[in-house]
Short mmCIF file of C-alpha atoms in Angstrom, two decimals:
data_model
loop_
_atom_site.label_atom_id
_atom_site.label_comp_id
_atom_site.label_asym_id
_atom_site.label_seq_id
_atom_site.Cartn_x
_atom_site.Cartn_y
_atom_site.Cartn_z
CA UNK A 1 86.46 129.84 58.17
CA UNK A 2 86.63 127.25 55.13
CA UNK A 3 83.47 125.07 55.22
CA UNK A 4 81.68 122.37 53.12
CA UNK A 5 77.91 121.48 53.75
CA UNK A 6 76.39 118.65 52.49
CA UNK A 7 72.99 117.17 53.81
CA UNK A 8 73.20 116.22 56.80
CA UNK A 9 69.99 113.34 56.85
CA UNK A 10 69.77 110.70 54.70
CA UNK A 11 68.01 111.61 51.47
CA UNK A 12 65.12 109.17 51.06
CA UNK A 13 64.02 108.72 47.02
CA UNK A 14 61.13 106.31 45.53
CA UNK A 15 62.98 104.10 42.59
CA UNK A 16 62.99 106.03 39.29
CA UNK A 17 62.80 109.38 40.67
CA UNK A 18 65.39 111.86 40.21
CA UNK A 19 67.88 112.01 43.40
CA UNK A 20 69.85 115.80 44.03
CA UNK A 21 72.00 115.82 46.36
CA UNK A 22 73.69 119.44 47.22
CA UNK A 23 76.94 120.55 48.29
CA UNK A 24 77.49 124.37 49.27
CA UNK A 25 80.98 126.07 50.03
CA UNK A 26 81.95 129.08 51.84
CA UNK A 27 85.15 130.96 51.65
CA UNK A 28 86.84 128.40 48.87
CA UNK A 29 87.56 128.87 45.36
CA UNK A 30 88.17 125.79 44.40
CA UNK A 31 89.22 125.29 40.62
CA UNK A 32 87.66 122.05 40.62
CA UNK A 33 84.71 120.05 42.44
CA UNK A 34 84.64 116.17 42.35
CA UNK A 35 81.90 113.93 43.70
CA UNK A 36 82.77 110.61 44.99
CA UNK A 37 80.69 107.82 45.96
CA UNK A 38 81.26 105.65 49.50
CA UNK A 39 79.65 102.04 50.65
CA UNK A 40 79.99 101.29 53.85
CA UNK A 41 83.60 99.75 55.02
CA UNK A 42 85.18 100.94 51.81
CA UNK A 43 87.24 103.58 50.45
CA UNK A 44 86.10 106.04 47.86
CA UNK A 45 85.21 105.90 44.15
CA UNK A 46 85.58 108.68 41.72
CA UNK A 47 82.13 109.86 39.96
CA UNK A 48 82.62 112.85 38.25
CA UNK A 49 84.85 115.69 38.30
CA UNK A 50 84.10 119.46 37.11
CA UNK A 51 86.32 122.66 36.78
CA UNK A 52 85.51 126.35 37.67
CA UNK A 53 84.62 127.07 33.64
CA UNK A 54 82.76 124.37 33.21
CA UNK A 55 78.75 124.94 34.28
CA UNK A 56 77.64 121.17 33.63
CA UNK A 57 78.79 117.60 33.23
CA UNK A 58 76.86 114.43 32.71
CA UNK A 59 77.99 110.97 32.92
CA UNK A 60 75.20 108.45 31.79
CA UNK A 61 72.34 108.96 34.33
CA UNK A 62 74.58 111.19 36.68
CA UNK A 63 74.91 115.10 36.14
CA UNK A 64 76.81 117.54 38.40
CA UNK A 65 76.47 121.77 37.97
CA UNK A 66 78.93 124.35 39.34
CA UNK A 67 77.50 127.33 40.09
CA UNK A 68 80.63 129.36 41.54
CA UNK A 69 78.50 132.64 42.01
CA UNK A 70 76.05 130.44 44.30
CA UNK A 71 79.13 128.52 45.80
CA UNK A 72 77.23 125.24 45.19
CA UNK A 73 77.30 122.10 43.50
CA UNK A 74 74.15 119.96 42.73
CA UNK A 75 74.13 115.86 41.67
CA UNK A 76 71.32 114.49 39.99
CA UNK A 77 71.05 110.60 39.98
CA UNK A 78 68.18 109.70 37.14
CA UNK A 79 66.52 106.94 36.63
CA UNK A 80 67.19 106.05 40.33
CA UNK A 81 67.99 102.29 41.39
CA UNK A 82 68.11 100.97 45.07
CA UNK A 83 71.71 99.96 44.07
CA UNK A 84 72.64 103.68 43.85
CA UNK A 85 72.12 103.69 47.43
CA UNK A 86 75.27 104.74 49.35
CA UNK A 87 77.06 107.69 50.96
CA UNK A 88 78.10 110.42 48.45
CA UNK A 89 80.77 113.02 49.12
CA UNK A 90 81.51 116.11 47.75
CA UNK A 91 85.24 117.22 47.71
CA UNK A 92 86.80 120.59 46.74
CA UNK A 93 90.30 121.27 45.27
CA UNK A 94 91.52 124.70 45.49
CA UNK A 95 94.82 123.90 45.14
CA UNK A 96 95.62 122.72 41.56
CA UNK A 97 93.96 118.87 41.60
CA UNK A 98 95.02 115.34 42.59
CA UNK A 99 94.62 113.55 45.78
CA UNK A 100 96.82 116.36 48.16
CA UNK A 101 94.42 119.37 46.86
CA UNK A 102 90.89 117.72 47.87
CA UNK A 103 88.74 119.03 51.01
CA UNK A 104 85.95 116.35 51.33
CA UNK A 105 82.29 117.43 52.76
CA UNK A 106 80.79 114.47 55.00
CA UNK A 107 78.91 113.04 52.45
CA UNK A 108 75.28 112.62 51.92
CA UNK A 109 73.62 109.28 52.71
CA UNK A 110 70.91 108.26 49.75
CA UNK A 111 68.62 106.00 50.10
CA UNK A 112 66.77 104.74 47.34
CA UNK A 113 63.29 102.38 48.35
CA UNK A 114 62.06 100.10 45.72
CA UNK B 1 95.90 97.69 35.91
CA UNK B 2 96.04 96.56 39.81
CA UNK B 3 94.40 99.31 42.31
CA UNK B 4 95.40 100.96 45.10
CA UNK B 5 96.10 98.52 48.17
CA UNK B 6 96.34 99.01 51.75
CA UNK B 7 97.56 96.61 54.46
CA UNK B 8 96.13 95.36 56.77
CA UNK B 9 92.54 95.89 56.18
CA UNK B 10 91.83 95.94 59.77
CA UNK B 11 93.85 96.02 63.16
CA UNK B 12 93.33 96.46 66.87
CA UNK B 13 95.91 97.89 69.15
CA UNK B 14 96.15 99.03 72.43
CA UNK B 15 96.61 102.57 73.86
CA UNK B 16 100.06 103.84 73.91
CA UNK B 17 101.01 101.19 70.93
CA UNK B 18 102.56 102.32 67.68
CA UNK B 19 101.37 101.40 64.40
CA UNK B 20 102.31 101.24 60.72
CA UNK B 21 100.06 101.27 57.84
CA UNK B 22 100.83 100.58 54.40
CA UNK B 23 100.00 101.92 51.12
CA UNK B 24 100.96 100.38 47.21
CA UNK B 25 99.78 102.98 44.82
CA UNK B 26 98.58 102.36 41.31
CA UNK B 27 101.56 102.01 39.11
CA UNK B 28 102.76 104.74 37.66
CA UNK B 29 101.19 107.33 40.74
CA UNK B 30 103.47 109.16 42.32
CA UNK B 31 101.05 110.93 44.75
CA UNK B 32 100.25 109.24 47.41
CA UNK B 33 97.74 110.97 50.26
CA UNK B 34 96.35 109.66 53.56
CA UNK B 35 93.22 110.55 54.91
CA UNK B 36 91.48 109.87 58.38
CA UNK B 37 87.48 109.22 58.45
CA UNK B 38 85.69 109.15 61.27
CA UNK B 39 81.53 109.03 61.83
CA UNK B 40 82.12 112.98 63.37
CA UNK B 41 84.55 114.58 61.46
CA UNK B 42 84.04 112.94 57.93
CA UNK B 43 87.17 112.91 55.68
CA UNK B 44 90.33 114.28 57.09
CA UNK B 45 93.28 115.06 55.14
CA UNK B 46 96.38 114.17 57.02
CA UNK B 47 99.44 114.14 54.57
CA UNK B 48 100.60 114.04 50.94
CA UNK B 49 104.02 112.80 49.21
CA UNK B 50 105.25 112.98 45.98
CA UNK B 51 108.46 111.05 44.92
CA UNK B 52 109.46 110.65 48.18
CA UNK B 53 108.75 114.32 49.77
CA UNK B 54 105.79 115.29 51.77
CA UNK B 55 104.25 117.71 50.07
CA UNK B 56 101.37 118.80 52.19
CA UNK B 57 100.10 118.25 55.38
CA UNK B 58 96.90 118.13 57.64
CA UNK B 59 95.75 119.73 60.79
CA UNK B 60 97.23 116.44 62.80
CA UNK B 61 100.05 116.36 66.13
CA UNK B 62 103.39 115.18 65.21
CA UNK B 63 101.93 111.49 66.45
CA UNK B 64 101.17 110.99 62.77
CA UNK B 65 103.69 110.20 60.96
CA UNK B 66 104.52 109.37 57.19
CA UNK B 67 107.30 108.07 54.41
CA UNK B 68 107.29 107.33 50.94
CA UNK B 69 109.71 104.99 49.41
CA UNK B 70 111.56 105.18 45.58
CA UNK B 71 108.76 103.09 44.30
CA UNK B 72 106.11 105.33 45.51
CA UNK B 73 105.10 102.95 48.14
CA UNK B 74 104.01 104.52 51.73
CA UNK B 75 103.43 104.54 55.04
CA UNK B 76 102.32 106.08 57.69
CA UNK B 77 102.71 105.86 61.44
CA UNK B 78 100.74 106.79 64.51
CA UNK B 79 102.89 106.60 67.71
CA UNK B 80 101.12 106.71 71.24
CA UNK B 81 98.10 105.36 70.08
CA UNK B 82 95.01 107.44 71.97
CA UNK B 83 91.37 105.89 71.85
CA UNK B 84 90.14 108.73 69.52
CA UNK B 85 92.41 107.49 66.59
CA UNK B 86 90.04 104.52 65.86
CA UNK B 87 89.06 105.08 62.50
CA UNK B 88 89.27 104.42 58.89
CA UNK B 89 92.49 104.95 57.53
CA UNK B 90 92.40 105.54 53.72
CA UNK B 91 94.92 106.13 50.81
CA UNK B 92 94.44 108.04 47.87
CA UNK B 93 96.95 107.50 44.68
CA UNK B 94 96.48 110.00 41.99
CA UNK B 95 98.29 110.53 38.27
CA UNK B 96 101.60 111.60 37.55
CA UNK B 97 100.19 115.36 36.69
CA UNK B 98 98.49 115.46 39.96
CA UNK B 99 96.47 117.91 38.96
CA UNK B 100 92.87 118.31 37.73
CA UNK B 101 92.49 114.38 38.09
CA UNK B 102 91.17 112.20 40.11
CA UNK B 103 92.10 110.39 43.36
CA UNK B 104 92.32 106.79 43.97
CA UNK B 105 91.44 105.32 46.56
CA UNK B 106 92.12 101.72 48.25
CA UNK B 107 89.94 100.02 51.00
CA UNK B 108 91.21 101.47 53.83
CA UNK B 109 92.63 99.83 57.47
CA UNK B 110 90.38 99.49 60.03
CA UNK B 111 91.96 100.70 63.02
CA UNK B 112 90.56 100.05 66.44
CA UNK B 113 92.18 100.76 69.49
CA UNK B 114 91.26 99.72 72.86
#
């Protein structure tokens, strides 16, 4: 069956450390992956999207890689800040793109202490 | 450029109630998707339309209900309300293409039912 993992716990960082959060996949092929971040009581916000050719994207201190042999996904925050605290979900589209196509993981919860 | 709004943001109802849940996309979107988080199950797509036409469609019973109107406006129902339908309701608008882009998403309703 189709699954997404994401960490389960909450991810715990130190300020200024580099947080990676992972997402794995089994039995999808999505052509893209987007990561989305959540605070509590509100919807979610695009981050970053990447497609099946594509092996890395960066977005000022955010990065995301695609590895589709390892069906897995990795987000770096760097440069951490306590305001990058917040839930962040993974979500796969292996239909095509857009809002219809996207399976979402459950989302990692990242903490980041001052 | 206004985002995507839902109405109400929250709302408590009663079992066996109905209820109706709106959605304005961005302008311009023509996609407009509904998705169902709870704590347990995360993210869960239950429908998509496009100009009017559901498009796709979730692992939900026929309780869940949804339109679209000509100016890409939607809604969605529940009917028979049950206590496990207390969640976060959230809609996702995306581009015109639909495809390779990302999704939208407003605040979400609150629903509780009791």
């Amino acid at each position: 069956s189709q699954k997404i993992e994401q960490n389960s716990e909450a991810l715990n960082i130190q300020e200024g450390k580099t947080a990676t959060l992972t997402c794995n996949y089994t039995n999808y092929s999505p052509a893209y992956l987007q990561w989305y971040r959540q605070d509590p009581g509100r919807g979610p916000v695009f981050l970053l999207l990447i497609r099946e050719n594509e092996k890395e994207k960066r977005k000022e201190r955010l990065k995301v890689t695609f590895d589709t042999t390892l069906k897995q996904s990795l987000f770096h925050i760097t440069a951490s800040q306590p305001a990058d605290s917040a839930t962040y979900l993974c979500a796969l589209d292996d239909s095509g793109g857009g809002a219809d196509g996207l399976t979402f993981g459950k989302g990692t919860h990242l903490i980041i202490q001052p | 450029k206004a985002g995507v709004t839902q109405t109400p943001r929250y709302l408590i109802k009663t079992r066996g109630q109905q209820v109706t849940l709106s959605c304005s996309p961005i302008s311009g979107h023509r996609s407009v998707s509904w998705y169902q988080q709870t704590p347990g199950q995360g993210l869960q797509f239950l429908f998509e339309y496009f100009s009017e036409t559901q498009r796709n469609k979730g692992n939900f019973p026929g309780r869940f209900s949804g339109r679209q109107f000509s100016n890409s406006r939607s809604e969605m129902n529940v009917s028979t309300l049950e206590l496990g339908d207390s969640a976060l309701y959230l809609c996702a608008s995306s581009a015109p293409q639909g495809r390779g882009t990302e999704a939208f998403f407003g605040q979400g309703t609150r629903l509780t039912v009791v």
